[in-house]
Coordinates of C-alpha atoms in Angstrom, one line a residue:
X1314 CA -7.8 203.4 63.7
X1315 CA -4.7 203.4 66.4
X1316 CA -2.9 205.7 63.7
X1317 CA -5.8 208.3 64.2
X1318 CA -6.6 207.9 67.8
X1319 CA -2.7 208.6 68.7
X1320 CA -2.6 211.5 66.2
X1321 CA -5.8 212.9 67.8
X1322 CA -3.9 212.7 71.3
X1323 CA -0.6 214.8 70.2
X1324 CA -2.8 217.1 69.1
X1325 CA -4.9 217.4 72.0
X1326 CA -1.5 217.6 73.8
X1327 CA 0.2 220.5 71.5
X1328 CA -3.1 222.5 72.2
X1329 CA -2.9 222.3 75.8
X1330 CA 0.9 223.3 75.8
X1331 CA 0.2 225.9 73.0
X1332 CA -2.5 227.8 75.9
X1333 CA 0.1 226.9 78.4
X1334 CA 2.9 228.9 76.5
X1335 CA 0.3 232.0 76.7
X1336 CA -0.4 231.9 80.5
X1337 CA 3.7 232.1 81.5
X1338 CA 5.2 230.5 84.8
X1339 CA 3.2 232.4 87.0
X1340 CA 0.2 231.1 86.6
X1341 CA 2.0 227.9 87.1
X1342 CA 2.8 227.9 90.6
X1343 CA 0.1 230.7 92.0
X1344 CA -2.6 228.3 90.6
X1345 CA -3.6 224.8 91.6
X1346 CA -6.2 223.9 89.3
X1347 CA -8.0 220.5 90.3
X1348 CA -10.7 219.1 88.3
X1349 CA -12.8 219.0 92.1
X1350 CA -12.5 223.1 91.8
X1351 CA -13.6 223.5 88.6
X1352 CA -17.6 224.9 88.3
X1353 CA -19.7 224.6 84.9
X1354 CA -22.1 226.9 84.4
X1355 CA -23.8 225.9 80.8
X1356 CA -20.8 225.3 78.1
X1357 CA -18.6 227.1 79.5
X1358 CA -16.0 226.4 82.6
X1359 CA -15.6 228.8 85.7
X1360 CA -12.4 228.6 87.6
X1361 CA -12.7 230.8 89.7
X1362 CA -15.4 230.6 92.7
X1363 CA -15.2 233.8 93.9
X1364 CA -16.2 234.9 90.4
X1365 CA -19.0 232.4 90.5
X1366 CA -20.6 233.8 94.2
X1367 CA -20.5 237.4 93.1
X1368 CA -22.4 236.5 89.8
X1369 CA -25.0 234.6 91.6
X1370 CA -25.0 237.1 95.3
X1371 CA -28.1 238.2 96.8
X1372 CA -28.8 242.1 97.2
X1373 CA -30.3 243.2 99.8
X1374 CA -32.4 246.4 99.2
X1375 CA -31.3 249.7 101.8
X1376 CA -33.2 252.8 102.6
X1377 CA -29.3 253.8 103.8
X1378 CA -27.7 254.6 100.4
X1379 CA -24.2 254.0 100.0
X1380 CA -21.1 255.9 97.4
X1381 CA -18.2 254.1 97.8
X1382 CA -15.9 255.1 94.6
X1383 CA -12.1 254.9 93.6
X1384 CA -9.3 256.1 91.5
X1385 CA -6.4 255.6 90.6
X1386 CA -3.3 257.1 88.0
X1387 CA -0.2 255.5 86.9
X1388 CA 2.1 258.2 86.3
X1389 CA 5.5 257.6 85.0
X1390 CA 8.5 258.9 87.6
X1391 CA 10.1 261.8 86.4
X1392 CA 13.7 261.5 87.8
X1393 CA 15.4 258.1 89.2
X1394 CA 17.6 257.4 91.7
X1395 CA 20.4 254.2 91.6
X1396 CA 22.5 253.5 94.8
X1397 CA 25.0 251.0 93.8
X1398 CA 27.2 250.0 97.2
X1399 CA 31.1 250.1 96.3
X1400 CA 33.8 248.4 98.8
X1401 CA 37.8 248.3 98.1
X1402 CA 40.2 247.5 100.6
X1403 CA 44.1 248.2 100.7
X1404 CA 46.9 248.1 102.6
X1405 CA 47.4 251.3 104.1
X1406 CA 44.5 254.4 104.2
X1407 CA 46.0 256.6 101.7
X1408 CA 46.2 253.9 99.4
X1409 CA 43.0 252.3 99.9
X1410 CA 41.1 256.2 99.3
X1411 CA 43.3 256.3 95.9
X1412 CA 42.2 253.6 94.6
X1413 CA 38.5 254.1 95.5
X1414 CA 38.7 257.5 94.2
X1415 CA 40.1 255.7 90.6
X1416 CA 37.1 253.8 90.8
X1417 CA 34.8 256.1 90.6
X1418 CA 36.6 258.7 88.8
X1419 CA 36.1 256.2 85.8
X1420 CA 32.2 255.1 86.9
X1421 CA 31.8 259.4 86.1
X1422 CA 33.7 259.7 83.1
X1423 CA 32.1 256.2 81.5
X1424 CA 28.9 258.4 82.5
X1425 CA 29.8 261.5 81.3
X1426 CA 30.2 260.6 77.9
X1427 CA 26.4 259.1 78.2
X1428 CA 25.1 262.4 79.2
X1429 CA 24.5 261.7 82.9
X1430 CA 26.9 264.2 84.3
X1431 CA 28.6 265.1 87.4
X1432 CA 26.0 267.3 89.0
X1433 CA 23.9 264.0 89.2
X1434 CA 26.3 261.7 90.6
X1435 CA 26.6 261.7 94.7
X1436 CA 29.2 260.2 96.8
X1437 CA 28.3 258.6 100.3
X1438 CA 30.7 257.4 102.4
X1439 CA 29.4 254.5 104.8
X1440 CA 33.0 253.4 106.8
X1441 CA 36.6 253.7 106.9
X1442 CA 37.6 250.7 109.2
X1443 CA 40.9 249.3 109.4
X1444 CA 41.3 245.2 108.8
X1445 CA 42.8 243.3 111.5
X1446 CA 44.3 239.6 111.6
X1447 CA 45.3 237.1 113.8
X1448 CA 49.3 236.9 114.6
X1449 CA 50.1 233.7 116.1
X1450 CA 53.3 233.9 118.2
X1451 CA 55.0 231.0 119.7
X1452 CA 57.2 230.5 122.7
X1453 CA 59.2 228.1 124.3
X1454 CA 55.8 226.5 126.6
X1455 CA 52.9 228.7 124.8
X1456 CA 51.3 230.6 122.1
X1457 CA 49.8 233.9 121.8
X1458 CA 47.5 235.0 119.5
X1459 CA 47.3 238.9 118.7
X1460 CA 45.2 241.0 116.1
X1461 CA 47.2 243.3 114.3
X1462 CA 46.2 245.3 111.5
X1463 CA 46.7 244.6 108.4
X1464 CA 44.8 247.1 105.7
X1465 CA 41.6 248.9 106.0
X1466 CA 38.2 248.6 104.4
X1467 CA 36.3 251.7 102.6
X1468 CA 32.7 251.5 101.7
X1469 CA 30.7 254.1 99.4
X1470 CA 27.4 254.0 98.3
X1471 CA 27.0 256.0 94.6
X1472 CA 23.5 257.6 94.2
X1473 CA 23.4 258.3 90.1
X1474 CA 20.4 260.0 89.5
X1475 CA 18.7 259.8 85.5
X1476 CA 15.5 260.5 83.7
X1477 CA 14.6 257.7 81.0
X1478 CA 15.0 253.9 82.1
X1479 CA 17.1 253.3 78.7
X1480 CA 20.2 255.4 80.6
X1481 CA 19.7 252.7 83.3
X1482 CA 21.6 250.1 81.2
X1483 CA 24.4 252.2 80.8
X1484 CA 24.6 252.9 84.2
X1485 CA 24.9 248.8 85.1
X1486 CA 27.8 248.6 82.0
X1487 CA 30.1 251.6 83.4
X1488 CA 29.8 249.8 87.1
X1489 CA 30.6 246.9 85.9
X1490 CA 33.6 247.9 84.0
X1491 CA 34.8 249.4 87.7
X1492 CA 33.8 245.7 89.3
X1493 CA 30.9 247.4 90.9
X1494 CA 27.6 245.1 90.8
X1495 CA 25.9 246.0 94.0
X1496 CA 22.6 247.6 93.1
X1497 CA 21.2 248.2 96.5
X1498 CA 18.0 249.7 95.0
X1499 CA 16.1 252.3 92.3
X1500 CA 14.6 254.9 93.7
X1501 CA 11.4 256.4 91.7
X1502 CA 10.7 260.5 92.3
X1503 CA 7.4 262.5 90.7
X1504 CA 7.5 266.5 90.9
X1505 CA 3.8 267.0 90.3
X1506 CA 2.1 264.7 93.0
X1507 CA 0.0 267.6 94.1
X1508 CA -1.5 268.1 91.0
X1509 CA -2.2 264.0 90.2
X1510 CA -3.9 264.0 93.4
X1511 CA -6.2 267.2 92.6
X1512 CA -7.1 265.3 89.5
X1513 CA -8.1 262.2 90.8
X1514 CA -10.4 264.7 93.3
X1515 CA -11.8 266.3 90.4
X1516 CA -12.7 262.6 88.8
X1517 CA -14.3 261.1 92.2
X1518 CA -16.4 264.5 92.5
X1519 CA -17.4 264.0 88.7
X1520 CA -18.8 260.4 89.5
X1521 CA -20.4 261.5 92.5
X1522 CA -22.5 263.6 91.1
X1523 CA -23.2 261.1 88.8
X1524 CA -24.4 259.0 91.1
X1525 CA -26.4 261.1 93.3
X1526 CA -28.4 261.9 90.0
X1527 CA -28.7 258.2 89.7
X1528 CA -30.7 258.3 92.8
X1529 CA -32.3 261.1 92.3
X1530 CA -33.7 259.1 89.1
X1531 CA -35.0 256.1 91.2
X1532 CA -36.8 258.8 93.4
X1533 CA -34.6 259.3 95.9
X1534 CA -34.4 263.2 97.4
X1535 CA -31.0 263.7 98.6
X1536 CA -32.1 266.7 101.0
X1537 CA -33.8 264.0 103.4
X1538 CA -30.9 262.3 104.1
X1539 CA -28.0 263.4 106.6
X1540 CA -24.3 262.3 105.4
X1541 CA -21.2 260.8 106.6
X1542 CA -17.8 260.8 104.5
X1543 CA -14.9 259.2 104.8
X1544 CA -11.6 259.4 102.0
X1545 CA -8.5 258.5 101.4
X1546 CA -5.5 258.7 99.7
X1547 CA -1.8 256.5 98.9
X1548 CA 1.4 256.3 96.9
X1549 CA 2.7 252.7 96.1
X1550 CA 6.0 252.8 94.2
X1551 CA 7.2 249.7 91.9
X1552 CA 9.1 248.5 94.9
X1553 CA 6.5 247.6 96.5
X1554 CA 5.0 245.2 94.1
X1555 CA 8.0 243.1 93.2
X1556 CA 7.2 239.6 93.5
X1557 CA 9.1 236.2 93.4
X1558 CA 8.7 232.7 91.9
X1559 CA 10.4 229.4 90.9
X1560 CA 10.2 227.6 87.4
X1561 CA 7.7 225.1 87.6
X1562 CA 10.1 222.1 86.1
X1563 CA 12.4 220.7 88.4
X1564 CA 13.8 217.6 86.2
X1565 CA 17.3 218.1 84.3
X1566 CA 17.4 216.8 80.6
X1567 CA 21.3 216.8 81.3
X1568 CA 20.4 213.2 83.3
X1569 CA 17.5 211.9 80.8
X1570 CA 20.5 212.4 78.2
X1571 CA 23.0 210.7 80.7
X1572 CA 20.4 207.7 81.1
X1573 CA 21.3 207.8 84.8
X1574 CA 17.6 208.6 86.3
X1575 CA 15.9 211.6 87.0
X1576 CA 17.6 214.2 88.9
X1577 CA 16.3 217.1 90.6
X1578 CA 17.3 220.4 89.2
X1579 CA 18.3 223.6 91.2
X1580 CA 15.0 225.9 90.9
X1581 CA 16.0 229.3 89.8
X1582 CA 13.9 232.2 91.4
X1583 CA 12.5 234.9 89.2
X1584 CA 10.8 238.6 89.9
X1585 CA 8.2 240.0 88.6
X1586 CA 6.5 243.3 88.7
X1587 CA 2.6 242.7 89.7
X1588 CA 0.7 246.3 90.0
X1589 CA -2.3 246.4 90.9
X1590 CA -5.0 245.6 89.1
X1591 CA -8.2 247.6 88.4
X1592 CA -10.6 245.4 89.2
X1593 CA -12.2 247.4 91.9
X1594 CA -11.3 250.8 90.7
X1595 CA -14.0 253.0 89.2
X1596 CA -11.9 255.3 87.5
X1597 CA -8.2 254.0 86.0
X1598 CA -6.5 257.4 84.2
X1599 CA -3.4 255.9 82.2
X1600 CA -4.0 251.9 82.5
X1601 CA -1.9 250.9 79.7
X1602 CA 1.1 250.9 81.0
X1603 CA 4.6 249.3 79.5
X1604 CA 7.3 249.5 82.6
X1605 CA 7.0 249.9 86.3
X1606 CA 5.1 253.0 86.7
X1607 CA 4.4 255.0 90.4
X1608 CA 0.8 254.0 91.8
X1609 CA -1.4 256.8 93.3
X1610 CA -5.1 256.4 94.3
X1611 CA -7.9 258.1 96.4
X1612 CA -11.2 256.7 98.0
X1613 CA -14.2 258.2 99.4
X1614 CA -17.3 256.8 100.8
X1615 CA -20.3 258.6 101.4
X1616 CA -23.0 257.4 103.2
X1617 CA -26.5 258.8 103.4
X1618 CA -28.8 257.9 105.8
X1619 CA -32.8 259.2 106.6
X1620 CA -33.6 262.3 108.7
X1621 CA -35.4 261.7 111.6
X1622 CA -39.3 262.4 110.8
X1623 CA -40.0 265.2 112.9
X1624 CA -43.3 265.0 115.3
X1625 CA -46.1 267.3 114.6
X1626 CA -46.7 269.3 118.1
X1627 CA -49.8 268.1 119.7
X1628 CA -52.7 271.3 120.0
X1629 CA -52.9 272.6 123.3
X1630 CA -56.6 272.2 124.2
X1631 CA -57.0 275.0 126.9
X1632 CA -60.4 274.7 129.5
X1633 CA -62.0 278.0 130.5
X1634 CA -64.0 277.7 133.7
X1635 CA -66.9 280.3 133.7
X1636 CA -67.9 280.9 137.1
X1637 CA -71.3 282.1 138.3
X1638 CA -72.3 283.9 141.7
X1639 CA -75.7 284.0 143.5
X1640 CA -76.9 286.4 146.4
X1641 CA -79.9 284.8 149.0
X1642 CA -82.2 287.2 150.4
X1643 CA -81.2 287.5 154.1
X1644 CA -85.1 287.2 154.7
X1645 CA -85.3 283.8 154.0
X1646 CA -87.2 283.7 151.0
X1647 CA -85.9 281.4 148.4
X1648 CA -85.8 283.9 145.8
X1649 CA -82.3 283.5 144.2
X1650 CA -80.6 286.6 142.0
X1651 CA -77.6 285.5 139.8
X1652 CA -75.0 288.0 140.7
X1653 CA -73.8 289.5 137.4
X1654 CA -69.7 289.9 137.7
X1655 CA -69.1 290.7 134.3
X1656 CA -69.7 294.3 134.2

């Protein structure tokens, strides 16, 4: 019975690092799962209680309609930029140039031959600063200390400029053969960002429409309402969505082997590229994507409210005094003629 209980607790173990295996360090240390945050709803386990309140949100009906939709394109650069930084010191100025210049003389032909030519390849030059040190110089009662130069320093920065991300290897290999391994950053350009965002125009205007005709179907007459708009648009490059974490073990097996205690283990720190997600996009063009892609989206919100109910003019009810006239006999009688005025 112990035999079956233990074997019934490995496996119970294996399975648990099996799903752990699937979910990757990141969800390691961006998660903190306890079982106080954990909600059941029937069988099954919600995490998340975010998730849970939007399931289970009240709506509350509007007469002010509301069209709030989004898009959004990967599209894949189409040229790219690496600016490696490149420092080499010498003794004197002609001497430190010449052997800059051999440099990256051989960073272009190692290039060259991989099919990135010269035309692509741009040389910046940061400073040209000579090195000074410290010359001590001693006398009889005292010292002086002096700086003096002693060589100069001449920095560069290479912009090499490609088209498909496999080149980029090659790149980092005929640096490295020059002792250059200062990537300062990878630049990511697009020629036709014009025409992405007329297309993601044309999409939001499609689902618009398709929307308003939604209304229109639960009886609502677009023509009594006035409308408000507001859009907008953005550009996020892969840059911008680099993120950082640590490996979730910290012990070293090197001491469990060494039977001298547990030691704590130096943490490496990782990047990843997170995009964004699409979770509150309506429209994603291109969403399978397999490297770091450029990020463009568009937003607009309309917002319809009621006319005012215009007031029906009250009739004008006009009184029309008729007025009558009456002559007395100057002889006193009482006999009394209406005077007709109306002739």
């Amino acid at each position: 019975m112990k035999t079956i209980n233990l074997r019934l607790v490995l496996f119970l173990i294996f399975s648990l690092n099996l799903a752990a295996q699937h979910r990757g360090n990141y969800n390691e240390i961006t998660k903190d799962i306890s079982r106080q945050n954990i909600l059941s709803s029937g069988n099954a386990q919600i995490y998340n209680p975010t998730v849970q309140k939007q399931i289970n949100q009240t709506l509350h009906p509007s007469n002010i309609l509301t069209v709030d939709v989004k898009a959004l394109q990967n599209v894949s650069a189409t040229t790219y930029t690496a600016l490696f930084n490149v420092s080499q010191i010498g003794p004197s100025a002609e001497i430190t140039n010449q052997l800059m210049k051999e440099r990256i003389d051989q960073i272009k032909n190692r290039l060259n031959a991989k099919g990135i030519t010269q035309n692509n390849i741009a040389i910046d030059v940061i400073s040209f600063i000579p090195i000074y040190e410290v010359e001590v110089t001693k006398k009889l009662f005292s010292k002086t200390y002096t700086e003096v130069p002693k060589g100069f320093e001449l920095q560069q920065n290479i912009h090499i400029q490609f088209t498909k991300t496999n080149q980029f290897e090659a790149i980092l290999e005929a640096c490295a053969q020059s002792e250059v391994y200062n990537l300062v950053k990878v630049d990511y350009y697009i020629d036709n960002i014009q025409d992405v965002y007329k297309n993601l125009q044309d999409q939001l205007l499609k689902l618009i429409e398709e929307k308003k005709a939604y209304y229109k179907v639960l009886g609502f007459d677009m023509s009594d309402y006035n409308v408000a708009i507001a859009d907008d648009k953005y550009c996020y490059f892969p840059k911008d969505f680099y993120q950082s974490y640590q490996a979730y073990n910290s012990i070293s097996v090197e001491a469990l082997d060494k039977s001298k205690g547990i030691t704590t283990a130096k943490k490496q720190t990782s990047y990843y590229y997170q995009p964004l997600t699409y979770e509150n996009y309506d429209v994603v063009i291109n969403p399978s994507i397999l490297e770091p892609v450029v990020q463009i989206g568009m937003n607009i919100k309309l917002v319809f409210t009621p006319k005012p109910i215009e007031k029906k003019d009250t009739p004008i009810v006009e009184t029309k005094i008729d007025h009558k006239y009456y002559v007395i006999s100057p002889n006193g009688t009482i006999d009394v003629k209406e005077l007709n005025t109306k002739k």
